[in-house]
XYZ file of C-alpha atoms in Angstrom:
690
model
C -11.419 12.557 11.454
C -11.569 16.342 11.453
C -11.612 16.333 15.256
C -8.473 14.185 15.343
C -6.775 16.557 12.895
C -7.706 19.501 15.105
C -6.253 17.699 18.121
C -3.033 16.990 16.216
C -2.752 20.648 15.275
C -3.315 21.634 18.898
C -0.521 19.313 20.022
C 1.749 20.820 17.387
C 0.843 24.309 18.571
C 1.850 23.491 22.142
C 5.120 21.938 21.011
C 5.928 24.977 18.869
C 6.615 26.871 22.085
C 8.404 24.069 23.933
C 10.094 21.688 21.463
C 9.800 23.242 17.986
C 11.966 20.816 16.025
C 14.056 17.684 16.299
C 17.207 19.733 16.755
C 15.739 20.911 20.075
C 16.497 17.486 21.543
C 19.803 19.055 22.560
C 18.206 21.801 24.658
C 14.510 20.959 25.013
C 12.960 20.521 28.445
C 10.901 17.338 28.372
C 9.587 18.089 31.873
C 7.795 21.147 30.534
C 6.358 19.070 27.700
C 5.124 16.555 30.282
C 3.512 19.372 32.264
C 1.806 20.638 29.111
C 0.571 17.103 28.432
C -1.195 17.150 31.806
C -2.666 20.600 31.240
C -3.883 19.743 27.738
C -5.402 16.383 28.707
C -3.099 14.234 26.629
C -2.809 11.749 29.499
C -6.562 11.251 29.710
C -6.985 9.399 26.413
C -6.711 5.862 27.814
C -10.025 5.625 29.686
C -11.782 6.917 26.560
C -10.094 4.329 24.343
C -9.075 7.177 22.045
C -6.306 5.352 20.207
C -6.696 7.630 17.181
C -6.009 10.733 19.285
C -3.068 8.996 20.943
C -1.448 8.136 17.624
C -2.027 11.671 16.337
C -0.155 13.062 19.348
C 2.624 10.484 19.150
C 3.179 11.208 15.466
C 3.483 14.905 16.236
C 6.028 14.178 18.959
C 7.921 11.834 16.649
C 8.407 14.536 14.027
C 10.238 16.523 16.724
C 12.154 13.498 18.087
C 10.483 13.855 21.488
C 9.878 10.482 23.219
C 7.324 11.583 25.818
C 5.774 8.251 26.954
C 2.156 9.012 26.087
C 1.411 5.460 24.987
C 2.673 4.227 28.368
C 0.250 6.523 30.175
C -2.565 5.371 27.898
C -1.811 1.687 28.603
C -1.330 2.171 32.331
C -4.625 4.019 32.737
C -6.457 1.183 30.977
C -4.729 -1.590 32.893
C -5.085 0.236 36.235
C -8.410 2.104 36.009
C -8.287 2.957 39.725
C -5.208 5.066 38.984
C -6.502 6.649 35.753
C -7.383 9.942 37.445
C -3.959 10.189 39.063
C -2.306 9.456 35.717
C -4.429 12.039 33.945
C -3.548 14.636 36.600
C 0.175 13.892 36.325
C 0.392 12.631 39.916
C 1.453 9.243 38.564
C 3.611 9.470 35.435
C 4.111 5.850 34.360
C 6.500 4.149 32.020
C 5.671 0.562 31.061
C 8.149 -2.330 31.049
C 7.121 -5.701 29.623
C 8.465 -8.875 31.172
C 11.069 -9.346 33.831
C 14.012 -7.771 32.038
C 16.147 -4.848 33.204
C 14.290 -1.639 33.977
C 15.883 0.378 31.158
C 13.410 2.889 29.792
C 13.120 5.500 27.045
C 11.000 8.064 28.875
C 12.743 11.443 28.385
C 13.365 11.390 32.165
C 9.743 12.311 32.874
C 8.442 9.226 34.705
C 7.670 8.935 38.413
C 6.463 5.315 38.370
C 7.170 2.113 36.478
C 4.483 -0.405 35.562
C 5.895 -3.905 35.075
C 3.649 -6.178 33.000
C 4.194 -9.934 33.024
C 2.951 -10.668 29.528
C 2.654 -14.416 30.237
C 0.559 -14.272 33.410
C -1.021 -10.827 33.188
C 0.427 -9.816 36.565
C 0.878 -6.055 36.962
C 3.081 -4.242 39.441
C 3.119 -0.455 39.718
C 6.107 0.848 41.643
C 7.566 4.186 42.511
C 10.913 5.096 40.955
C 13.521 5.571 43.684
C 16.376 6.485 41.381
C 17.495 6.524 37.771
C 20.888 6.348 36.079
C 21.204 8.034 32.658
C 22.795 5.721 30.121
C 25.066 7.071 27.419
C 24.428 5.726 23.948
C 22.389 6.216 20.818
C 19.256 7.596 22.455
C 18.658 11.302 22.962
C 17.209 12.033 25.462
C 19.231 9.309 27.126
C 17.736 6.056 28.302
C 17.596 5.506 32.048
C 18.184 2.452 34.260
C 15.575 2.636 36.978
C 15.829 1.684 40.637
C 12.342 0.590 41.681
C 10.852 1.671 44.970
C 7.696 0.929 46.885
C 4.887 -1.092 45.337
C 1.860 1.118 44.756
C -0.513 -1.365 43.155
C -0.710 -4.985 42.067
C -3.326 -6.867 40.084
C -3.740 -9.504 37.394
C -5.522 -8.810 34.122
C -6.960 -11.021 31.416
C -4.918 -12.035 28.332
C -7.047 -9.756 26.140
C -6.042 -6.746 28.218
C -2.373 -7.683 27.909
C -2.765 -8.150 24.155
C -4.338 -4.709 23.838
C -1.569 -3.157 25.922
C 1.150 -4.707 23.778
C -0.717 -3.615 20.636
C -0.925 0.002 21.798
C 2.736 0.086 22.817
C 3.733 -1.368 19.460
C 1.608 1.177 17.636
C 3.004 4.025 19.708
C 6.596 3.163 18.915
C 5.858 2.366 15.259
C 3.921 5.604 14.752
C 6.670 7.657 16.386
C 9.480 6.039 14.396
C 7.620 6.384 11.098
C 6.752 10.011 11.847
C 10.380 10.811 12.646
C 11.546 9.111 9.457
C 8.774 10.882 7.574
C 9.959 14.261 8.781
C 13.476 13.471 7.574
C 11.988 12.416 4.242
C 10.113 15.736 3.921
C 13.304 17.651 4.607
C 15.136 15.583 1.993
C 12.454 16.212 -0.643
C 12.592 19.950 -0.042
C 16.398 19.840 -0.154
C 16.284 17.969 -3.482
C 14.221 20.799 -4.970
C 16.823 23.504 -4.253
C 20.242 21.860 -3.879
C 22.221 22.275 -7.093
C 25.054 20.079 -8.330
C 26.578 19.977 -11.806
C 24.395 22.905 -12.788
C 21.054 21.247 -11.920
C 18.910 20.711 -8.859
C 19.630 17.225 -7.560
C 15.938 16.363 -7.625
C 16.218 16.140 -11.405
C 18.688 13.245 -11.153
C 17.113 9.849 -11.794
C 18.829 8.183 -8.849
C 17.483 10.808 -6.450
C 13.977 10.516 -7.884
C 13.978 6.739 -7.538
C 15.204 6.984 -3.937
C 12.688 9.662 -2.974
C 9.810 7.720 -4.525
C 10.838 4.512 -2.764
C 10.894 6.399 0.518
C 7.440 7.843 -0.105
C 6.011 4.386 -0.800
C 7.496 2.916 2.386
C 6.304 5.914 4.369
C 2.749 5.840 3.004
C 2.541 2.078 3.464
C 3.595 2.280 7.101
C 1.210 5.137 7.806
C -1.633 3.156 6.225
C -0.882 0.105 8.373
C -0.824 2.183 11.549
C -4.149 3.760 10.569
C -5.675 0.357 9.881
C -4.496 -0.966 13.259
C -5.927 2.083 15.017
C -9.242 1.432 13.278
C -9.164 -2.178 14.488
C -8.556 -1.027 18.068
C -11.350 1.527 17.930
C -13.739 -1.113 16.599
C -12.708 -3.597 19.288
C -11.867 -6.201 16.672
C -10.268 -9.484 17.691
C -7.597 -9.034 15.022
C -6.428 -5.670 16.419
C -3.311 -7.182 18.092
C -2.250 -8.755 14.790
C -2.966 -5.529 12.911
C -0.716 -3.665 15.358
C 1.999 -6.305 15.054
C 1.894 -5.990 11.248
C 2.225 -2.211 11.507
C 5.160 -2.590 13.884
C 6.918 -5.173 11.713
C 6.562 -2.989 8.648
C 7.790 0.087 10.513
C 10.828 -1.799 11.752
C 12.206 -2.057 8.225
C 10.412 0.767 6.422
C 11.328 3.556 8.857
C 14.971 2.583 8.588
C 14.820 2.594 4.789
C 12.975 5.917 4.644
C 15.494 7.504 6.988
C 18.479 6.097 5.104
C 17.118 7.416 1.816
C 16.604 10.850 3.378
C 20.145 10.900 4.756
C 21.560 9.940 1.381
C 19.627 12.706 -0.368
C 20.576 15.310 2.238
C 24.227 14.286 2.060
C 26.612 16.056 4.385
C 23.971 18.647 5.257
C 22.062 16.087 7.309
C 25.132 14.571 8.927
C 25.776 17.371 11.408
C 23.855 18.171 14.556
C 22.841 21.603 13.361
C 20.284 19.803 11.159
C 17.142 18.026 12.335
C 18.092 14.887 10.386
C 20.924 14.027 12.775
C 18.516 14.005 15.729
C 15.787 12.229 13.793
C 18.385 9.580 12.971
C 18.911 8.944 16.683
C 15.173 8.857 17.332
C 14.314 6.431 14.550
C 17.049 3.956 15.382
C 16.315 4.162 19.086
C 12.656 3.386 18.445
C 13.509 0.514 16.131
C 15.425 -1.196 18.934
C 12.109 -1.422 20.793
C 10.540 -3.224 17.826
C 13.364 -5.700 17.296
C 14.629 -8.761 19.153
C 14.511 -8.185 22.892
C 11.870 -5.482 22.541
C 8.220 -5.717 21.477
C 9.050 -8.726 19.319
C 7.876 -12.281 18.715
C 9.232 -13.819 21.913
C 5.740 -14.677 23.244
C 4.517 -15.793 19.830
C 2.194 -12.797 19.861
C 3.909 -11.123 16.926
C 3.104 -11.523 13.252
C 4.659 -14.907 12.516
C 3.568 -16.444 15.803
C -0.042 -15.422 15.328
C -0.194 -16.429 11.669
C 1.414 -19.822 12.232
C -0.986 -20.418 15.123
C -3.914 -20.060 12.743
C -4.850 -16.377 12.591
C -5.570 -14.859 9.189
C -4.420 -11.504 7.920
C -6.813 -8.867 9.280
C -9.794 -8.241 7.081
C -10.291 -4.783 5.627
C -13.807 -3.818 6.651
C -15.111 -1.655 3.824
C -18.484 -0.800 5.300
C -21.777 -2.638 5.772
C -22.853 -2.350 2.161
C -19.534 -3.563 0.752
C -19.315 -6.468 3.192
C -22.874 -7.546 2.353
C -21.830 -7.461 -1.301
C -18.779 -9.594 -0.424
C -21.103 -12.245 1.009
C -23.133 -12.092 -2.205
C -20.053 -12.599 -4.387
C -18.778 -15.480 -2.275
C -22.173 -17.161 -2.455
C -22.118 -16.724 -6.233
C -18.732 -18.406 -6.434
C -19.860 -21.231 -4.162
C -22.836 -21.931 -6.431
C -20.558 -22.519 -9.382
C -17.727 -24.487 -7.838
C -16.790 -27.547 -9.831
C -14.056 -29.781 -8.460
C -10.977 -27.658 -7.850
C -12.276 -24.916 -10.130
C -15.491 -23.384 -11.410
C -18.127 -23.863 -14.068
C -16.933 -20.740 -15.841
C -19.759 -20.532 -18.372
C -22.465 -20.791 -15.704
C -20.632 -18.269 -13.551
C -20.341 -15.838 -16.454
C -24.028 -16.177 -17.264
C -25.117 -15.414 -13.709
C -22.732 -12.456 -13.528
C -24.388 -11.170 -16.701
C -27.827 -11.594 -15.112
C -26.734 -9.689 -12.010
C -24.918 -6.966 -14.004
C -21.699 -7.712 -12.141
C -19.685 -6.937 -15.261
C -21.394 -3.565 -15.621
C -20.828 -1.956 -12.259
C -21.685 1.756 -12.281
C -22.747 1.741 -15.907
C -25.805 3.883 -16.756
C -29.129 2.147 -16.253
C -29.946 2.301 -19.981
C -26.973 0.004 -20.621
C -27.935 -2.462 -17.899
C -25.620 -1.048 -15.249
C -25.655 -1.666 -11.523
C -24.926 1.238 -9.196
C -22.325 0.459 -6.537
C -19.776 2.205 -4.354
C -16.057 2.112 -5.097
C -15.591 -0.305 -2.205
C -17.966 -2.771 -3.852
C -15.903 -2.676 -7.031
C -12.851 -3.466 -4.928
C -14.698 -6.356 -3.299
C -15.654 -7.930 -6.623
C -12.090 -7.877 -7.924
C -10.654 -9.101 -4.627
C -13.009 -12.060 -4.381
C -12.737 -13.072 -8.014
C -8.957 -12.908 -7.990
C -8.702 -14.735 -4.663
C -10.842 -17.439 -6.271
C -8.247 -17.824 -9.023
C -9.657 -15.447 -11.632
C -12.268 -17.672 -13.311
C -13.625 -14.779 -15.425
C -10.429 -12.725 -15.735
C -10.807 -11.828 -19.387
C -14.379 -10.626 -18.995
C -13.517 -8.474 -15.998
C -10.447 -7.006 -17.685
C -12.517 -6.082 -20.714
C -15.198 -4.229 -18.799
C -12.681 -2.382 -16.626
C -10.120 -1.460 -19.252
C -12.307 -0.538 -22.212
C -15.919 -0.558 -21.002
C -15.738 2.717 -19.130
C -13.915 4.422 -21.983
C -16.552 3.277 -24.455
C -19.252 4.672 -22.202
C -17.515 8.058 -22.145
C -16.168 8.267 -25.686
C -17.924 5.676 -27.841
C -20.459 6.500 -30.518
C -24.053 5.271 -30.135
C -23.303 2.580 -32.724
C -20.171 1.425 -30.853
C -22.079 1.277 -27.577
C -24.872 -0.714 -29.189
C -22.393 -3.193 -30.660
C -19.889 -3.684 -27.837
C -21.525 -2.862 -24.509
C -23.860 -5.888 -24.617
C -20.828 -8.121 -25.256
C -18.952 -6.551 -22.344
C -22.021 -6.818 -20.101
C -22.265 -10.524 -20.921
C -18.541 -11.157 -20.493
C -18.189 -12.203 -24.129
C -15.881 -9.484 -25.435
C -12.600 -11.103 -26.480
C -10.256 -8.139 -26.859
C -6.560 -7.368 -26.620
C -4.665 -4.136 -25.963
C -2.564 -2.682 -28.760
C -0.341 -0.299 -26.790
C 3.304 -1.396 -26.488
C 5.749 -1.110 -29.395
C 9.481 -1.701 -29.933
C 10.153 1.952 -29.011
C 7.126 2.591 -26.784
C 6.694 0.504 -23.673
C 6.175 2.508 -20.525
C 6.645 5.653 -22.636
C 3.382 5.196 -24.493
C 3.470 8.752 -25.835
C 6.376 7.651 -28.094
C 4.332 5.155 -30.086
C 4.972 5.119 -33.843
C 2.274 2.901 -35.323
C 0.567 5.327 -37.693
C -2.888 5.897 -39.054
C -3.411 8.223 -42.001
C -6.598 9.194 -43.794
C -7.266 7.132 -46.900
C -7.684 8.804 -50.255
C -11.424 9.415 -49.979
C -11.167 10.614 -46.378
C -13.780 8.158 -45.064
C -11.358 5.762 -43.444
C -7.829 5.186 -42.195
C -4.796 3.149 -43.183
C -2.750 1.760 -40.300
C 0.893 0.667 -40.491
C 3.161 -0.393 -37.649
C 3.955 -3.024 -35.084
C 2.759 -3.835 -31.572
C 4.580 -6.001 -29.045
C 3.579 -8.117 -26.024
C -0.072 -8.192 -27.029
C -1.504 -10.657 -24.531
C -4.318 -12.851 -25.921
C -3.789 -11.379 -29.362
C -4.095 -14.850 -30.891
C -7.653 -15.346 -29.557
C -9.000 -11.775 -29.587
C -11.850 -10.696 -31.818
C -10.864 -7.005 -31.542
C -7.841 -4.933 -30.612
C -8.062 -1.682 -28.641
C -5.426 0.050 -30.724
C -3.487 3.233 -29.967
C -1.951 4.866 -33.054
C -0.325 8.148 -33.979
C -2.432 10.346 -36.219
C -0.342 13.522 -35.922
C 3.427 12.879 -36.016
C 4.224 16.555 -35.368
C 1.951 17.077 -32.350
C 3.296 18.879 -29.298
C 3.255 17.502 -26.673
C 3.759 14.029 -28.112
C 0.644 12.479 -26.578
C -1.545 15.106 -28.297
C -1.378 13.286 -31.640
C -2.693 9.868 -30.591
C -6.045 8.314 -31.573
C -7.788 5.116 -30.431
C -9.401 2.573 -32.754
C -11.324 -0.609 -31.969
C -10.342 -2.892 -34.844
C -11.456 -6.466 -35.713
C -8.439 -8.776 -35.548
C -9.463 -10.506 -38.784
C -9.041 -7.278 -40.761
C -6.791 -7.850 -43.804
C -3.222 -6.719 -43.187
C -3.033 -7.878 -39.553
C -0.509 -10.638 -38.885
C -0.113 -12.270 -35.447
C 3.130 -13.887 -34.330
C 2.933 -15.822 -31.056
C 5.550 -15.980 -28.297
C 5.672 -17.911 -25.035
C 6.355 -15.719 -22.003
C 8.319 -16.740 -18.919
C 4.956 -17.229 -17.206
C 3.879 -19.734 -19.869
C 1.294 -17.297 -21.202
C 0.997 -16.638 -24.927
C 1.778 -13.078 -25.962
C 2.018 -11.765 -29.471
C 3.782 -9.457 -31.846
C 1.130 -7.990 -34.139
C 2.042 -6.461 -37.499
C -0.213 -3.901 -39.187
C 0.521 -3.592 -42.901
C -1.808 -1.303 -44.819
C -4.720 -2.150 -42.526
C -7.789 -0.267 -43.740
C -10.454 0.614 -41.173
C -13.516 2.844 -41.447
C -13.751 6.013 -39.409
C -16.529 4.305 -37.452
C -13.817 2.218 -35.766
C -12.399 5.339 -34.130
C -13.150 5.783 -30.409
C -13.183 9.399 -29.289
C -11.864 12.451 -31.063
C -9.127 12.449 -33.685
C -5.861 13.193 -31.817
C -7.861 12.803 -28.577
C -6.755 9.276 -27.757
C -4.733 10.212 -24.700
C -7.927 11.113 -22.825
C -9.471 7.801 -23.858
C -6.364 5.925 -22.654
C -6.295 7.842 -19.377
C -9.921 6.975 -18.638
C -9.144 3.319 -19.294
C -6.030 3.319 -17.115
C -7.871 4.955 -14.207
C -9.818 1.727 -13.796
C -6.558 -0.145 -13.261
C -6.585 1.107 -9.669
C -9.498 -1.234 -9.031
C -7.792 -4.022 -10.976
C -4.763 -3.661 -8.672
C -6.980 -4.822 -5.826
C -7.206 -8.091 -7.698
C -3.410 -8.307 -7.887
C -3.166 -7.955 -4.109
C -5.871 -10.596 -3.675
C -3.956 -13.015 -5.911
C -0.855 -12.533 -3.785
C -2.897 -13.005 -0.617
C -4.122 -16.359 -1.889
C -0.539 -17.492 -2.532
C 0.434 -16.288 0.934
C -2.483 -18.061 2.616
C -1.609 -21.298 0.844
C 1.984 -20.944 2.015
C 0.797 -20.446 5.582
C -1.347 -23.565 5.362
C 1.671 -25.639 4.371
C 3.827 -24.153 7.135
C 1.098 -24.755 9.728
C 0.923 -28.371 8.611
C 4.690 -28.634 9.011
C 4.477 -27.312 12.565
C 1.526 -29.590 13.400
C 3.594 -32.577 12.247
C 6.392 -31.672 14.658
C 8.515 -29.638 12.260
C 9.840 -26.145 12.767
C 9.922 -22.787 11.059
C 13.227 -21.231 12.050
C 13.690 -17.674 13.258
C 14.924 -16.366 9.914
C 11.985 -17.817 7.996
C 9.571 -16.562 10.637
C 10.880 -13.054 10.201
C 10.645 -13.299 6.426
C 7.043 -14.481 6.742
C 6.311 -11.556 9.053
C 7.861 -9.066 6.643
C 6.012 -10.250 3.524
C 2.795 -10.412 5.557
C 3.268 -6.783 6.562
C 4.095 -5.811 2.978
C 1.041 -7.655 1.694
C -1.212 -5.915 4.180
C 0.382 -2.587 3.232
C -0.211 -3.252 -0.466
C -3.869 -3.953 0.262
C -4.111 -0.714 2.240
C -2.505 1.380 -0.501
C -4.713 -0.175 -3.185
C -7.757 0.748 -1.122
C -6.499 4.321 -0.755
C -5.854 4.492 -4.495
C -9.315 3.248 -5.436
C -11.023 5.590 -3.002
C -9.117 8.501 -4.488
C -10.799 7.781 -7.842
C -14.069 9.365 -6.681
C -12.534 11.868 -4.274
C -13.548 9.916 -1.173
C -9.990 9.202 -0.064
C -8.149 11.180 2.574
C -5.142 13.368 1.860
C -4.277 16.130 -0.567
C -4.741 16.265 -4.325
C -1.043 15.426 -4.676
C -1.567 12.326 -2.528
C -4.447 11.267 -4.790
C -2.284 11.653 -7.918
C 0.425 9.359 -6.635
C -1.804 6.876 -4.796
C -2.171 4.635 -7.841
C 1.517 4.507 -8.788
C 2.500 3.848 -5.158
C 0.070 0.930 -4.912
C 1.267 -0.437 -8.264
C 4.960 -0.299 -7.328
C 4.437 -1.903 -3.938
C 2.256 -4.659 -5.413
C 4.791 -5.396 -8.147
C 7.762 -5.493 -5.808
C 5.785 -7.651 -3.389
C 4.931 -10.192 -6.096
C 8.625 -10.873 -6.651
C 9.475 -10.838 -2.955
C 6.600 -13.131 -2.020
C 7.558 -15.591 -4.738
C 11.152 -15.762 -3.530
C 10.038 -16.121 0.072
C 7.688 -18.985 -0.732
C 10.455 -20.856 -2.525
C 12.888 -20.294 0.323
C 10.660 -21.237 3.246
C 8.910 -24.172 1.568
C 12.029 -25.700 0.036
C 12.690 -27.583 -3.220
C 9.157 -28.928 -3.642
C 7.876 -25.394 -4.216
C 9.935 -25.250 -7.421
C 8.073 -28.190 -8.946
C 5.280 -27.622 -11.447
C 2.317 -26.060 -9.708
C 1.068 -22.841 -8.156
C 4.393 -21.658 -6.702
C 6.333 -22.374 -9.843
C 3.786 -20.368 -11.845
C 3.616 -17.557 -9.282
C 7.322 -16.811 -9.256
C 7.529 -16.965 -13.060
C 4.686 -14.486 -13.545
C 5.927 -12.088 -10.840
C 8.244 -9.994 -13.074
C 5.231 -8.996 -15.179
C 3.731 -7.207 -12.177
C 6.847 -5.011 -12.168
C 6.982 -4.541 -15.956
C 3.374 -4.435 -17.130
C 1.332 -1.240 -17.252
C 4.419 0.957 -16.980
C 7.549 -0.349 -15.261
C 8.110 0.324 -11.583
C 11.036 2.585 -12.464
C 8.718 4.772 -14.531
C 6.056 4.711 -11.825
C 8.586 5.862 -9.246
C 9.478 8.745 -11.552
C 5.796 9.709 -11.639
C 5.701 9.604 -7.848
C 8.782 11.805 -7.593
C 7.234 14.400 -9.880
C 4.040 14.197 -7.846
C 6.143 15.224 -4.844
C 7.333 18.285 -6.735
C 10.673 17.131 -8.123
C 11.462 18.300 -11.664
C 11.612 16.075 -14.699
C 14.924 14.336 -15.182
């Protein structure tokens, strides 16, 4: 990875002297850039299969709105190995055209040859370019209509070679468009930090923060999908073409949204050609035409919807040999305890206790099992994909187990850790209140020392306490210092038996059908031994508990993937029976598939950032979790709507789809609403508090 970063920096260094910024589209000499590409070896990446280096270079070009056809050279040198040396030396400068359409190319007027690829038969024809007519329009540099000349080479290649070529071309365009949109986004963020209106920097306005955060999520998601597709190509995986198609489909919408958000934040500043944004606008929209209908689209059924409806599955995220071996272990465990359409939950729980699967990374003295972060992700993915047969046990160990290990007393550990290890801890969270939902620091439920100073008296009210009616204990956040500054400094955590006198539970039925509770605390007396962590130190305890939610989010994505896979199965059956999935529904399926894959990628980045193993800066690590949470929540609602629309009225009947769409709003509301999470993301990017 470091070598690729060094290569990217070298490309940027060359461009600094030839094409420093997007605004240089107006005066830049693409021929000199092409000459530098030859001298620096950028056209020699194809024979090496160095897709990661190619994408690094293309991204750097995209940030400067320079459409040098590097991906075309890469593809041509792989399809025509006899001409690879000539391509690398710049003697043959190819641009690739798929199919038999008009020879209109986006090559910055640098090509000497055109390679026509018949994507149906694999027939290749390399021809000289006899002439070219510049075409006025959106693109800068202008597109050209080529007049082909003499045939230089002809051959036929296998379908796998064509699929790889299309995948690389898709990735090249997607990476360039996303990079160009990303550069506009960076400029908009910096502008929002200094531009003042109504006496304040505009980055302090809520609307701007929400827009900037949404752009960052789309940008990060697209970048993650491109990276995953590059990894699939480098590994020679069979699902690499689908991974590239998913990245391209996501970029087609996301790059446009990122760019639009940047333009809106920049305002009039970015509307004039003195600013890079105007030229990045042209570049992004020009690239997106290549990814839409008539470009690198679904016309051969090799795009996202075509491949999925034909039976392919969403590409698997390979998390390393150890994690994948663990995945096999978990799947075998689930298979052993299948019972009809479900599971023998008690037998499954007992075996998980025996294998310490509910005590991952606990200390050995508490029966822990040492694993990597990726293995934790695997466990939650597989259990959630299976329908969550031990949901409560897994939630308990993730949300309070790790905090007890860090902050619990020896007596608390002795009492509760064995229950958590065995999956027998029936707890509920006492966080939300009438005036403290996402803003947990505003909670008002109070605990004061009793008269003898050995215990506490708790008074207040908690809302939306899921499973409060069946819990043995509540993990309760209360205010112990009403005058603390900042507000979160005066919070303390208690682990309180739910049968303590003074606790009253009132049940409510949620939209999802789940029981949630309002819990009243009236003069509830608890000993000091029920306190977890320091007095007024509850925020640290809460933070440690919430950190584990990054792993739990992997389970959310797995739940959505199961719904998506079941939808695909029904649509495949419809097609097999002679029915159709129309173009609109196919595109919607492709979009939610790309969003689902992006959510999985961001969750993985977020979990890896927990132990510092993720890539990116410290700022990236801070916002990785909120970005994954927002995307997963939004996707839950979008996937539910899509399933209803493409499957028709039967999907609204009682069953999985009915339940899925009714529970979806909770993914947006629970654990801090998406609006609040986007505010956190905006501040992570350096914008001030509203």
